[in-house]
PDB file of C-alpha atoms and ligand atoms in Angstrom:
ATOM      1  CA  MET A   1       0.000   0.000   0.000  1.00 52.00           C
ATOM      2  CA  GLY A   2       1.110   3.576  -0.684  1.00 75.00           C
ATOM      3  CA  ARG A   3       1.018   6.422   1.740  1.00 87.00           C
ATOM      4  CA  GLY A   4      -1.952   7.206   3.972  1.00 94.00           C
ATOM      5  CA  PRO A   5      -4.361  10.062   3.317  1.00 97.00           C
ATOM      6  CA  ARG A   6      -3.790  13.631   4.538  1.00 97.00           C
ATOM      7  CA  VAL A   7      -7.100  14.550   6.114  1.00 98.00           C
ATOM      8  CA  VAL A   8      -8.569  17.546   7.929  1.00 98.00           C
ATOM      9  CA  LEU A   9     -11.745  16.811   9.876  1.00 98.00           C
ATOM     10  CA  LEU A  10     -13.990  19.821  10.507  1.00 98.00           C
ATOM     11  CA  GLY A  11     -17.261  19.918  12.387  1.00 97.00           C
ATOM     12  CA  LYS A  12     -19.066  21.582  15.248  1.00 96.00           C
ATOM     13  CA  GLN A  13     -18.358  20.810  18.860  1.00 95.00           C
ATOM     14  CA  GLY A  14     -20.031  17.478  19.568  1.00 93.00           C
ATOM     15  CA  ALA A  15     -20.160  16.437  15.903  1.00 96.00           C
ATOM     16  CA  GLY A  16     -18.094  13.377  16.759  1.00 93.00           C
ATOM     17  CA  LYS A  17     -14.772  14.508  15.302  1.00 95.00           C
ATOM     18  CA  GLY A  18     -12.659  13.049  18.096  1.00 92.00           C
ATOM     19  CA  THR A  19     -14.163   9.569  17.995  1.00 91.00           C
ATOM     20  CA  GLN A  20     -14.258   9.353  14.211  1.00 97.00           C
ATOM     21  CA  ALA A  21     -10.765  10.828  13.769  1.00 97.00           C
ATOM     22  CA  ALA A  22      -9.384   8.124  16.073  1.00 95.00           C
ATOM     23  CA  ARG A  23     -11.137   5.424  14.016  1.00 97.00           C
ATOM     24  CA  LEU A  24      -9.881   6.866  10.729  1.00 98.00           C
ATOM     25  CA  ALA A  25      -6.332   6.989  12.091  1.00 97.00           C
ATOM     26  CA  GLU A  26      -6.533   3.341  13.055  1.00 97.00           C
ATOM     27  CA  HIS A  27      -8.108   2.310   9.752  1.00 98.00           C
ATOM     28  CA  TYR A  28      -5.453   4.003   7.619  1.00 97.00           C
ATOM     29  CA  GLY A  29      -2.526   3.512  10.017  1.00 96.00           C
ATOM     30  CA  ILE A  30      -1.895   7.245  10.262  1.00 95.00           C
ATOM     31  CA  PRO A  31      -1.412   9.563  13.240  1.00 94.00           C
ATOM     32  CA  HIS A  32      -4.433  11.255  14.825  1.00 94.00           C
ATOM     33  CA  VAL A  33      -3.480  14.787  15.769  1.00 94.00           C
ATOM     34  CA  SER A  34      -6.051  16.561  17.955  1.00 95.00           C
ATOM     35  CA  THR A  35      -5.131  20.058  19.088  1.00 96.00           C
ATOM     36  CA  GLY A  36      -7.815  19.821  21.813  1.00 94.00           C
ATOM     37  CA  GLU A  37      -6.155  16.655  23.186  1.00 91.00           C
ATOM     38  CA  LEU A  38      -2.676  18.191  22.929  1.00 93.00           C
ATOM     39  CA  LEU A  39      -3.908  21.262  24.810  1.00 94.00           C
ATOM     40  CA  ARG A  40      -5.684  19.224  27.495  1.00 91.00           C
ATOM     41  CA  ALA A  41      -2.575  17.067  27.977  1.00 91.00           C
ATOM     42  CA  ALA A  42      -0.400  20.176  28.291  1.00 94.00           C
ATOM     43  CA  ALA A  43      -2.872  21.663  30.788  1.00 93.00           C
ATOM     44  CA  ALA A  44      -2.907  18.451  32.851  1.00 90.00           C
ATOM     45  CA  ALA A  45       0.896  18.334  32.821  1.00 93.00           C
ATOM     46  CA  GLY A  46       1.013  21.957  34.006  1.00 94.00           C
ATOM     47  CA  THR A  47       3.542  22.996  31.360  1.00 91.00           C
ATOM     48  CA  GLU A  48       3.986  26.666  30.537  1.00 88.00           C
ATOM     49  CA  PHE A  49       1.943  26.266  27.322  1.00 88.00           C
ATOM     50  CA  GLY A  50      -0.635  24.255  29.241  1.00 93.00           C
ATOM     51  CA  LYS A  51      -1.222  26.784  31.999  1.00 93.00           C
ATOM     52  CA  LYS A  52      -1.705  29.536  29.446  1.00 91.00           C
ATOM     53  CA  ALA A  53      -4.060  27.373  27.373  1.00 95.00           C
ATOM     54  CA  GLU A  54      -6.270  26.227  30.218  1.00 95.00           C
ATOM     55  CA  GLU A  55      -7.790  29.601  31.055  1.00 93.00           C
ATOM     56  CA  TYR A  56      -8.822  30.134  27.427  1.00 96.00           C
ATOM     57  CA  MET A  57     -10.223  26.631  27.067  1.00 96.00           C
ATOM     58  CA  ASN A  58     -12.349  26.772  30.203  1.00 94.00           C
ATOM     59  CA  ARG A  59     -13.992  29.943  28.912  1.00 94.00           C
ATOM     60  CA  GLY A  60     -14.608  28.406  25.498  1.00 95.00           C
ATOM     61  CA  GLU A  61     -12.243  30.857  23.807  1.00 97.00           C
ATOM     62  CA  LEU A  62      -9.703  29.908  21.185  1.00 97.00           C
ATOM     63  CA  VAL A  63      -6.205  29.412  22.507  1.00 97.00           C
ATOM     64  CA  PRO A  64      -3.691  31.897  21.016  1.00 96.00           C
ATOM     65  CA  ASP A  65      -1.890  30.728  17.910  1.00 95.00           C
ATOM     66  CA  ASP A  66       1.612  30.817  19.423  1.00 94.00           C
ATOM     67  CA  VAL A  67       0.560  28.149  21.940  1.00 94.00           C
ATOM     68  CA  VAL A  68      -1.291  26.002  19.385  1.00 96.00           C
ATOM     69  CA  PHE A  69       1.537  26.220  16.836  1.00 94.00           C
ATOM     70  CA  GLY A  70       4.092  25.519  19.556  1.00 91.00           C
ATOM     71  CA  LEU A  71       2.347  22.332  20.625  1.00 92.00           C
ATOM     72  CA  LEU A  72       1.833  21.200  17.032  1.00 91.00           C
ATOM     73  CA  ALA A  73       5.500  21.763  16.269  1.00 89.00           C
ATOM     74  CA  GLU A  74       6.457  19.637  19.290  1.00 87.00           C
ATOM     75  CA  ARG A  75       4.037  16.931  18.185  1.00 86.00           C
ATOM     76  CA  VAL A  76       5.404  16.824  14.645  1.00 83.00           C
ATOM     77  CA  ALA A  77       9.008  16.926  15.841  1.00 75.00           C
ATOM     78  CA  ALA A  78       8.159  13.763  17.757  1.00 69.00           C
ATOM     79  CA  GLY A  79       8.705  11.788  14.562  1.00 68.00           C
ATOM     80  CA  ASP A  80       5.730  11.519  12.210  1.00 73.00           C
ATOM     81  CA  ARG A  81       6.356  12.450   8.617  1.00 80.00           C
ATOM     82  CA  VAL A  82       3.462  14.574   7.364  1.00 84.00           C
ATOM     83  CA  GLU A  83       3.768  13.295   3.812  1.00 84.00           C
ATOM     84  CA  ASN A  84       2.818   9.787   4.983  1.00 89.00           C
ATOM     85  CA  GLY A  85      -0.614  10.946   6.047  1.00 94.00           C
ATOM     86  CA  PHE A  86      -2.469  12.168   9.123  1.00 95.00           C
ATOM     87  CA  VAL A  87      -5.881  13.098  10.353  1.00 97.00           C
ATOM     88  CA  LEU A  88      -6.075  16.544  11.899  1.00 97.00           C
ATOM     89  CA  ASP A  89      -8.916  17.055  14.374  1.00 97.00           C
ATOM     90  CA  GLY A  90      -9.628  20.546  15.690  1.00 96.00           C
ATOM     91  CA  PHE A  91      -7.039  22.218  13.490  1.00 97.00           C
ATOM     92  CA  PRO A  92      -7.212  24.443  11.519  1.00 98.00           C
ATOM     93  CA  ARG A  93     -10.110  26.453  12.918  1.00 97.00           C
ATOM     94  CA  THR A  94      -9.299  29.972  11.740  1.00 97.00           C
ATOM     95  CA  ASP A  95      -8.233  31.255   8.344  1.00 96.00           C
ATOM     96  CA  THR A  96      -4.785  32.124   9.718  1.00 96.00           C
ATOM     97  CA  GLN A  97      -4.377  28.510  10.828  1.00 97.00           C
ATOM     98  CA  ALA A  98      -5.603  27.182   7.462  1.00 97.00           C
ATOM     99  CA  ILE A  99      -3.072  29.307   5.593  1.00 95.00           C
ATOM    100  CA  GLU A 100      -0.306  28.323   7.995  1.00 95.00           C
ATOM    101  CA  LEU A 101      -1.164  24.649   7.484  1.00 95.00           C
ATOM    102  CA  ASP A 102      -0.988  24.987   3.701  1.00 94.00           C
ATOM    103  CA  ARG A 103       2.396  26.601   4.085  1.00 93.00           C
ATOM    104  CA  ALA A 104       3.645  23.890   6.430  1.00 91.00           C
ATOM    105  CA  LEU A 105       2.477  21.135   4.055  1.00 91.00           C
ATOM    106  CA  GLU A 106       4.161  22.629   1.030  1.00 86.00           C
ATOM    107  CA  GLY A 107       4.653  19.958  -1.601  1.00 88.00           C
ATOM    108  CA  HIS A 108       2.417  17.486   0.298  1.00 92.00           C
ATOM    109  CA  PRO A 109      -1.031  19.088   0.090  1.00 94.00           C
ATOM    110  CA  LEU A 110      -4.156  17.851   1.841  1.00 96.00           C
ATOM    111  CA  ASP A 111      -6.146  15.127   0.112  1.00 97.00           C
ATOM    112  CA  ILE A 112      -9.455  16.055   1.674  1.00 98.00           C
ATOM    113  CA  ALA A 113     -11.141  18.383   4.163  1.00 98.00           C
ATOM    114  CA  ILE A 114     -14.281  16.822   5.604  1.00 98.00           C
ATOM    115  CA  ASN A 115     -17.141  18.734   7.125  1.00 98.00           C
ATOM    116  CA  LEU A 116     -18.744  16.261   9.531  1.00 98.00           C
ATOM    117  CA  ASP A 117     -22.172  17.806   9.450  1.00 97.00           C
ATOM    118  CA  VAL A 118     -24.573  17.624  12.402  1.00 97.00           C
ATOM    119  CA  PRO A 119     -27.426  20.032  13.258  1.00 96.00           C
ATOM    120  CA  THR A 120     -26.947  22.306  16.268  1.00 94.00           C
ATOM    121  CA  GLU A 121     -29.872  20.797  18.247  1.00 93.00           C
ATOM    122  CA  THR A 122     -28.208  17.403  18.033  1.00 94.00           C
ATOM    123  CA  VAL A 123     -24.796  18.610  19.174  1.00 94.00           C
ATOM    124  CA  LEU A 124     -26.305  20.498  22.125  1.00 93.00           C
ATOM    125  CA  ASP A 125     -27.929  17.262  23.324  1.00 89.00           C
ATOM    126  CA  ARG A 126     -24.758  15.295  22.826  1.00 91.00           C
ATOM    127  CA  ILE A 127     -22.542  17.790  24.670  1.00 93.00           C
ATOM    128  CA  ALA A 128     -24.934  18.154  27.622  1.00 91.00           C
ATOM    129  CA  GLY A 129     -24.639  14.408  28.259  1.00 94.00           C
ATOM    130  CA  ARG A 130     -21.014  13.970  27.219  1.00 93.00           C
ATOM    131  CA  ARG A 131     -18.498  12.549  29.703  1.00 95.00           C
ATOM    132  CA  VAL A 132     -14.823  11.910  28.948  1.00 93.00           C
ATOM    133  CA  CYS A 133     -11.998   9.868  30.408  1.00 93.00           C
ATOM    134  CA  GLU A 134      -9.514  12.202  32.109  1.00 89.00           C
ATOM    135  CA  ASN A 135      -6.708   9.869  31.206  1.00 89.00           C
ATOM    136  CA  CYS A 136      -7.209   8.642  27.618  1.00 88.00           C
ATOM    137  CA  GLY A 137      -9.934  10.934  26.261  1.00 85.00           C
ATOM    138  CA  ALA A 138     -12.427   8.128  25.510  1.00 88.00           C
ATOM    139  CA  THR A 139     -15.925   9.602  25.371  1.00 89.00           C
ATOM    140  CA  TYR A 140     -19.175   8.368  26.918  1.00 93.00           C
ATOM    141  CA  HIS A 141     -22.678   9.699  27.333  1.00 93.00           C
ATOM    142  CA  VAL A 142     -24.883   9.718  30.426  1.00 95.00           C
ATOM    143  CA  SER A 143     -27.222   7.428  28.495  1.00 93.00           C
ATOM    144  CA  LEU A 144     -24.331   5.055  27.688  1.00 93.00           C
ATOM    145  CA  PRO A 145     -21.911   5.171  30.640  1.00 96.00           C
ATOM    146  CA  PRO A 146     -18.856   2.943  31.221  1.00 97.00           C
ATOM    147  CA  LYS A 147     -19.586  -0.522  32.632  1.00 97.00           C
ATOM    148  CA  LYS A 148     -18.331   0.285  36.120  1.00 95.00           C
ATOM    149  CA  ASP A 149     -18.899   3.357  38.226  1.00 94.00           C
ATOM    150  CA  TRP A 150     -17.643   6.099  35.851  1.00 96.00           C
ATOM    151  CA  THR A 151     -14.368   4.252  35.400  1.00 97.00           C
ATOM    152  CA  CYS A 152     -13.101   4.155  31.812  1.00 97.00           C
ATOM    153  CA  ASP A 153     -13.654   0.797  30.046  1.00 97.00           C
ATOM    154  CA  GLU A 154     -10.482   1.359  28.016  1.00 95.00           C
ATOM    155  CA  CYS A 155      -7.936   2.382  30.637  1.00 96.00           C
ATOM    156  CA  GLY A 156      -9.519   2.503  34.108  1.00 97.00           C
ATOM    157  CA  GLY A 157      -9.236   6.328  34.260  1.00 96.00           C
ATOM    158  CA  LYS A 158     -11.846   8.553  35.869  1.00 97.00           C
ATOM    159  CA  VAL A 159     -14.729   9.567  33.561  1.00 97.00           C
ATOM    160  CA  VAL A 160     -15.841  13.172  34.118  1.00 96.00           C
ATOM    161  CA  GLN A 161     -17.546  16.127  32.464  1.00 94.00           C
ATOM    162  CA  ARG A 162     -15.140  18.313  30.504  1.00 91.00           C
ATOM    163  CA  ALA A 163     -14.429  21.659  32.212  1.00 89.00           C
ATOM    164  CA  ASP A 164     -15.486  23.431  28.992  1.00 93.00           C
ATOM    165  CA  ASP A 165     -18.747  21.514  28.526  1.00 93.00           C
ATOM    166  CA  THR A 166     -20.599  24.043  30.708  1.00 90.00           C
ATOM    167  CA  GLU A 167     -23.504  25.861  29.069  1.00 90.00           C
ATOM    168  CA  ASP A 168     -21.722  29.228  28.765  1.00 92.00           C
ATOM    169  CA  ALA A 169     -18.514  27.775  27.354  1.00 93.00           C
ATOM    170  CA  VAL A 170     -20.441  25.601  24.889  1.00 94.00           C
ATOM    171  CA  MET A 171     -22.425  28.578  23.571  1.00 94.00           C
ATOM    172  CA  ARG A 172     -19.205  30.545  23.141  1.00 96.00           C
ATOM    173  CA  ARG A 173     -17.476  27.634  21.360  1.00 95.00           C
ATOM    174  CA  LEU A 174     -20.377  27.260  18.930  1.00 96.00           C
ATOM    175  CA  GLU A 175     -20.398  30.995  18.289  1.00 97.00           C
ATOM    176  CA  LEU A 176     -16.671  30.957  17.527  1.00 97.00           C
ATOM    177  CA  TYR A 177     -17.196  27.950  15.273  1.00 97.00           C
ATOM    178  CA  GLU A 178     -19.655  29.961  13.167  1.00 96.00           C
ATOM    179  CA  GLN A 179     -17.447  33.065  13.117  1.00 98.00           C
ATOM    180  CA  GLU A 180     -13.996  31.588  12.675  1.00 97.00           C
ATOM    181  CA  THR A 181     -14.296  28.040  11.376  1.00 97.00           C
ATOM    182  CA  VAL A 182     -17.277  28.098   8.989  1.00 97.00           C
ATOM    183  CA  PRO A 183     -15.357  30.470   6.654  1.00 97.00           C
ATOM    184  CA  ILE A 184     -12.603  27.900   6.199  1.00 97.00           C
ATOM    185  CA  ILE A 185     -15.163  25.337   5.024  1.00 97.00           C
ATOM    186  CA  ASP A 186     -15.657  27.695   2.107  1.00 96.00           C
ATOM    187  CA  TYR A 187     -11.932  28.061   1.663  1.00 96.00           C
ATOM    188  CA  TYR A 188     -11.578  24.289   1.214  1.00 97.00           C
ATOM    189  CA  ARG A 189     -14.622  24.179  -1.046  1.00 97.00           C
ATOM    190  CA  LYS A 190     -12.996  26.700  -3.369  1.00 97.00           C
ATOM    191  CA  LEU A 191      -9.818  24.626  -3.392  1.00 95.00           C
ATOM    192  CA  GLY A 192     -11.897  21.595  -4.440  1.00 97.00           C
ATOM    193  CA  LYS A 193     -10.929  19.696  -1.278  1.00 97.00           C
ATOM    194  CA  LEU A 194     -14.224  19.710   0.600  1.00 98.00           C
ATOM    195  CA  GLU A 195     -16.509  16.723   1.201  1.00 98.00           C
ATOM    196  CA  VAL A 196     -19.590  17.050   3.401  1.00 98.00           C
ATOM    197  CA  VAL A 197     -20.387  13.899   5.373  1.00 98.00           C
ATOM    198  CA  ASP A 198     -23.607  13.416   7.320  1.00 98.00           C
ATOM    199  CA  GLY A 199     -22.597  12.956  10.972  1.00 97.00           C
ATOM    200  CA  GLU A 200     -26.021  11.975  12.292  1.00 96.00           C
ATOM    201  CA  GLY A 201     -27.074   8.464  13.163  1.00 94.00           C
ATOM    202  CA  ASP A 202     -25.191   5.317  14.064  1.00 94.00           C
ATOM    203  CA  GLY A 203     -21.434   5.784  14.584  1.00 94.00           C
ATOM    204  CA  ASP A 204     -20.542   2.778  12.426  1.00 97.00           C
ATOM    205  CA  ASP A 205     -22.574   4.191   9.541  1.00 98.00           C
ATOM    206  CA  VAL A 206     -20.920   7.590   9.928  1.00 98.00           C
ATOM    207  CA  PHE A 207     -17.524   5.879   9.876  1.00 98.00           C
ATOM    208  CA  LYS A 208     -18.371   4.031   6.638  1.00 98.00           C
ATOM    209  CA  ARG A 209     -19.425   7.300   5.028  1.00 98.00           C
ATOM    210  CA  LEU A 210     -16.133   8.880   6.084  1.00 98.00           C
ATOM    211  CA  VAL A 211     -14.046   6.041   4.665  1.00 98.00           C
ATOM    212  CA  THR A 212     -15.959   6.224   1.381  1.00 98.00           C
ATOM    213  CA  ALA A 213     -15.260   9.965   1.202  1.00 98.00           C
ATOM    214  CA  VAL A 214     -11.543   9.553   1.947  1.00 98.00           C
ATOM    215  CA  ASP A 215     -11.119   6.613  -0.461  1.00 97.00           C
ATOM    216  CA  SER A 216     -12.727   8.662  -3.230  1.00 96.00           C
ATOM    217  CA  ARG A 217      -9.802  11.095  -2.952  1.00 95.00           C
ATOM    218  CA  LEU A 218      -6.942   8.613  -2.947  1.00 89.00           C
TER     219      LEU A 218
HETATM  220  P1  ADP B 301     -14.272  21.237  20.600  1.00 95.25           P
HETATM  221  O1  ADP B 301     -14.346  20.627  19.233  1.00 95.25           O
HETATM  222  O2  ADP B 301     -15.407  20.837  21.454  1.00 95.25           O
HETATM  223  O3  ADP B 301     -13.987  22.714  20.585  1.00 95.25           O
HETATM  224  P2  ADP B 301     -11.567  20.401  21.164  1.00 95.25           P
HETATM  225  O4  ADP B 301     -11.144  19.326  22.074  1.00 95.25           O
HETATM  226  O5  ADP B 301     -11.254  20.281  19.720  1.00 95.25           O
HETATM  227  O6  ADP B 301     -13.113  20.540  21.407  1.00 95.25           O
HETATM  228  O7  ADP B 301     -10.971  21.796  21.660  1.00 95.25           O
HETATM  229  C1  ADP B 301     -11.138  22.210  23.002  1.00 95.25           C
HETATM  230  C2  ADP B 301     -10.610  23.634  23.183  1.00 95.25           C
HETATM  231  O8  ADP B 301      -9.212  23.672  22.875  1.00 95.25           O
HETATM  232  C3  ADP B 301     -11.220  24.686  22.265  1.00 95.25           C
HETATM  233  O9  ADP B 301     -12.434  25.200  22.772  1.00 95.25           O
HETATM  234  C4  ADP B 301     -10.116  25.746  22.251  1.00 95.25           C
HETATM  235  O10 ADP B 301     -10.105  26.484  23.450  1.00 95.25           O
HETATM  236  C5  ADP B 301      -8.870  24.896  22.234  1.00 95.25           C
HETATM  237  N1  ADP B 301      -8.411  24.597  20.862  1.00 95.25           N
HETATM  238  C6  ADP B 301      -8.401  23.381  20.254  1.00 95.25           C
HETATM  239  N2  ADP B 301      -7.917  23.469  19.005  1.00 95.25           N
HETATM  240  C7  ADP B 301      -7.616  24.781  18.813  1.00 95.25           C
HETATM  241  C8  ADP B 301      -7.100  25.536  17.722  1.00 95.25           C
HETATM  242  N3  ADP B 301      -6.794  24.939  16.545  1.00 95.25           N
HETATM  243  N4  ADP B 301      -6.936  26.870  17.886  1.00 95.25           N
HETATM  244  C9  ADP B 301      -7.228  27.478  19.039  1.00 95.25           C
HETATM  245  N5  ADP B 301      -7.732  26.835  20.103  1.00 95.25           N
HETATM  246  C10 ADP B 301      -7.929  25.506  20.005  1.00 95.25           C
HETATM  247 ZN1   ZN B 302      -9.604   6.029  29.512  1.00 95.25          ZN
END
């Protein structure tokens, strides 16, 4: 087999990007790079970047670019070769970030940008009930909790509500999504890279739709 696909996964908060990006990464044998996860890990580790990031995240604001770019640079320096493929989840989410990504990928452009499309009413429901593993990031829902006492099925970590899944922070995140991230959907459409995938319904069906979209670009 040749190289893996170079994928950007876009979608509202609660659209299922994290879960589906992890499945795509496994399916294609490519790294899953989530800026949200990188930022939460840095915050938990109490690094300089992390402490700065945490106050923005808890308010639902975007973290400043120097922090996000710094963490991404560290992540890439850790050994993956971008030309061999990746799935980016949560990045880019502003036009500055999209342009910076194009620059960084020079000579190895994206294969596809996917808009994982879910209506706002659905994501509000999903986020209100969402619970995540503090340790590995696995996600659950109050209607579908882990088997034992809010202990992660995957790793035994504690399963909690995300600090930024409060009502105020969620409303702010969705507002910023409309203002800052929706314009880059158009940017990718104009470049001929955009595929819209329906993110509603059964997770396995959504995953099949995603794989079909990615395969159509390889
Ligand atoms: P969501 O999709 O629900 O926003 P993420 O885990 O992707 O969740 O991101 C959580 C938070 O991390 C964001 O609200 C924001 O504060 C910060 N963040 C993640 N990615 C970026 C980015 N590319 N630029 C700026 N801030 C980011
Ligand atoms: Zn876990």
